[in-house]
XYZ file of C-alpha atoms in Angstrom:
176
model
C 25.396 24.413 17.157
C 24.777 20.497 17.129
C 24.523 19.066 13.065
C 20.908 18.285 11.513
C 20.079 15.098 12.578
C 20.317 12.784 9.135
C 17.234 12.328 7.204
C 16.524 8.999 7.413
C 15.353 9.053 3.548
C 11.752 9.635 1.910
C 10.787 6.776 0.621
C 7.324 8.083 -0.989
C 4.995 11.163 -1.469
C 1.271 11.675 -1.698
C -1.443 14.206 -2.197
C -5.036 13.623 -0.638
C -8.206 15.339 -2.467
C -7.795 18.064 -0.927
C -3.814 18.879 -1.688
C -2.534 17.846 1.768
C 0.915 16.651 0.986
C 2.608 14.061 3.523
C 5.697 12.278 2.976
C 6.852 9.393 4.409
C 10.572 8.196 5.716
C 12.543 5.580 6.248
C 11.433 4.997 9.769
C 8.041 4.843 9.265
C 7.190 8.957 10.044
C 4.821 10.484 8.201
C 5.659 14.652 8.067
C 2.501 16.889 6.710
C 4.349 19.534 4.664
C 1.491 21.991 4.964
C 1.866 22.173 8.776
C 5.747 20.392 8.946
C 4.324 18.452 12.048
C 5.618 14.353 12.054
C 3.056 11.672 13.189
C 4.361 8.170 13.917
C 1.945 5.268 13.735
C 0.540 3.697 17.290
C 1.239 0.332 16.557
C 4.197 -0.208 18.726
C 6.817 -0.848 16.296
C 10.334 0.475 17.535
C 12.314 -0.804 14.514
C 9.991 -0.668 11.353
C 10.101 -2.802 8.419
C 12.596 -1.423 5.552
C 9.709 -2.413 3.624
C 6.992 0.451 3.922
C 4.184 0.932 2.359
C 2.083 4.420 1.114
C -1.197 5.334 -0.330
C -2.894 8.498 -0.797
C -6.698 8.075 -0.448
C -9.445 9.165 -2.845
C -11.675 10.058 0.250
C -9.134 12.397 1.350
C -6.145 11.244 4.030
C -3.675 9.119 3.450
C -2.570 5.069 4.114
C 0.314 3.409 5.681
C 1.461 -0.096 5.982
C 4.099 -1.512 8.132
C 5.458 -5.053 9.587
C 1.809 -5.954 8.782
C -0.069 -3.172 10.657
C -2.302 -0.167 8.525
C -2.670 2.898 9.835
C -4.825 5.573 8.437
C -4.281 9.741 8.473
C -7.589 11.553 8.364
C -8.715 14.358 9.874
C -8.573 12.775 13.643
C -5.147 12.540 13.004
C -3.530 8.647 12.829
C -4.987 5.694 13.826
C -4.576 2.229 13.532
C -6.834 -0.415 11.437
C -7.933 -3.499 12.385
C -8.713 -5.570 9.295
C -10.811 -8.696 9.501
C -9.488 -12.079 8.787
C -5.559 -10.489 8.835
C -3.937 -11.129 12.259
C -1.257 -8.276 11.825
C 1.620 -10.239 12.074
C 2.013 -12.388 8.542
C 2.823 -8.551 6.181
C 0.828 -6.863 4.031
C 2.375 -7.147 0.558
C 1.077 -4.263 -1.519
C -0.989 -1.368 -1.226
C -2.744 1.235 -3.483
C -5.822 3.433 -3.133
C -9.115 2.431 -4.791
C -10.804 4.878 -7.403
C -13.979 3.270 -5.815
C -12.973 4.144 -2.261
C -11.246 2.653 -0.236
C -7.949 0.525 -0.210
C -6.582 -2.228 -1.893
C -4.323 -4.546 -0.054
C -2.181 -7.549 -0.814
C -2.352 -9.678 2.568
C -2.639 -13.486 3.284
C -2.494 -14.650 -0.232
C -5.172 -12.217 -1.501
C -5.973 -8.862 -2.794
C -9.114 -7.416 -1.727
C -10.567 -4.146 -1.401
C -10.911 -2.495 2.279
C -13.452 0.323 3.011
C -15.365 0.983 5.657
C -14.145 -1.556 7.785
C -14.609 -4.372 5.635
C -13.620 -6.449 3.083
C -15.964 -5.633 -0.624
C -14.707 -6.695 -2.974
C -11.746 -9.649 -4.145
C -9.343 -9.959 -7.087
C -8.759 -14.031 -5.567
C -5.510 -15.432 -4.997
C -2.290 -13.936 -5.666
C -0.697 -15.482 -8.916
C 2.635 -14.972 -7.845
C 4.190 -16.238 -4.505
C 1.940 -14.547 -1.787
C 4.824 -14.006 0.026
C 6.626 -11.796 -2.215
C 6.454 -8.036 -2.026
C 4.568 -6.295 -4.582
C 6.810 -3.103 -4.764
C 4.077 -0.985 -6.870
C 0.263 -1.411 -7.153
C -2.237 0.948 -8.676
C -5.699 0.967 -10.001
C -5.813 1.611 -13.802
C -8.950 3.697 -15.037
C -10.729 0.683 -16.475
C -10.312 -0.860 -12.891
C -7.667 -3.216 -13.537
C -4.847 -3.276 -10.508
C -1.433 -3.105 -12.099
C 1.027 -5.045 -9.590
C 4.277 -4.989 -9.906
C 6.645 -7.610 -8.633
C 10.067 -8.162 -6.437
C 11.318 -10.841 -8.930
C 8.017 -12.350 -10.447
C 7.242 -9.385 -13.641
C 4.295 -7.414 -13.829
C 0.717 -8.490 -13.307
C -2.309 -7.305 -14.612
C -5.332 -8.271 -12.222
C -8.722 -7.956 -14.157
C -12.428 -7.703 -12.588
C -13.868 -11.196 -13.936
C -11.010 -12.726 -15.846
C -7.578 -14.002 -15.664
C -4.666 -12.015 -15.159
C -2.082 -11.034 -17.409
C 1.570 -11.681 -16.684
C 4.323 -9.985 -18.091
C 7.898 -11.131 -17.233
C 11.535 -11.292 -19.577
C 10.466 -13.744 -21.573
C 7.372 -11.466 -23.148
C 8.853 -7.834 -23.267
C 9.877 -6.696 -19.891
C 13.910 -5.913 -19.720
C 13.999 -7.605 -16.052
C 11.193 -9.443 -13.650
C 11.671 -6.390 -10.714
């Protein structure tokens, strides 16, 4: 018999609500574990991004970001998202699951909240370069995001009031 194919590497996990359990590879394939089947995104991308991005959802299913392009995995199975004012092609940054509903997303510059096919809510600008990757974002219970950086430190992004940055020179052992 032929060799296993290689796996081409999980690069992240999640559990919905309702203990579905996807994982999500190099290539951009999400796998359901409960049911082992593979779904890969209909946006057309041949060669994904090394730079993927994963987000269980409060409201049950789960989020995926690629070269730009969101996808969501509900119970009609994947589809893609179409998000105002974000033309597909320019990335989206970061990514992380609202407590409130929702997503949060890092794209043109901004974070803003997603849900329901809009835009409800903003953080503003990015203070860091709004092109660089933010390689872990998650909503804190007091609703703060927590965004961390490739090569710019930590950022705390508050409801209201400036951020708070956190880098080598007040406590963190390296800026990635």
């Amino acid at each position: 018999p032929a060799p296993p194919a290689p796996n081409p590497g999980i690069v992240a996990i999640g559990e919905d609500l309702h203990g579905k359990i996807c994982v999500l590879d190099q290539s951009g394939q999400l796998e359901r574990v409960d049911d082992g089947s593979v779904l890969v995104p209909d946006d057309q991308i041949s060669d994904p991004s090394p730079f993927l991005l994963f987000a269980a959802r409060p409201s049950g299913g789960f989020a995926l970001a690629r070269n730009g392009m969101l996808s969501t995995l509900g119970d009609q199975g994947l589809q893609s998202v179409k998000l105002a004012d974000h033309p597909g092609d320019t990335g989206i940054y970061g990514m992380a699951a609202s407590r409130k509903g929702g997503l949060w997303l890092i794209a043109e510059g901004q974070v803003r909240r997603w849900q329901a096919g809009r835009w409800v809510e903003t953080r503003g600008q990015t203070p860091w370069n709004a092109t660089m990757a933010a390689t872990a974002v998650t909503e804190l219970h007091n609703g703060a995001l927590a965004v961390g950086t490739l090569g710019a430190g930590l950022y705390l992004l508050f409801e209201g009031r400036p951020p708070s940055h956190f880098d080598r020179t007040n406590g963190l052992p390296h800026d990635r």
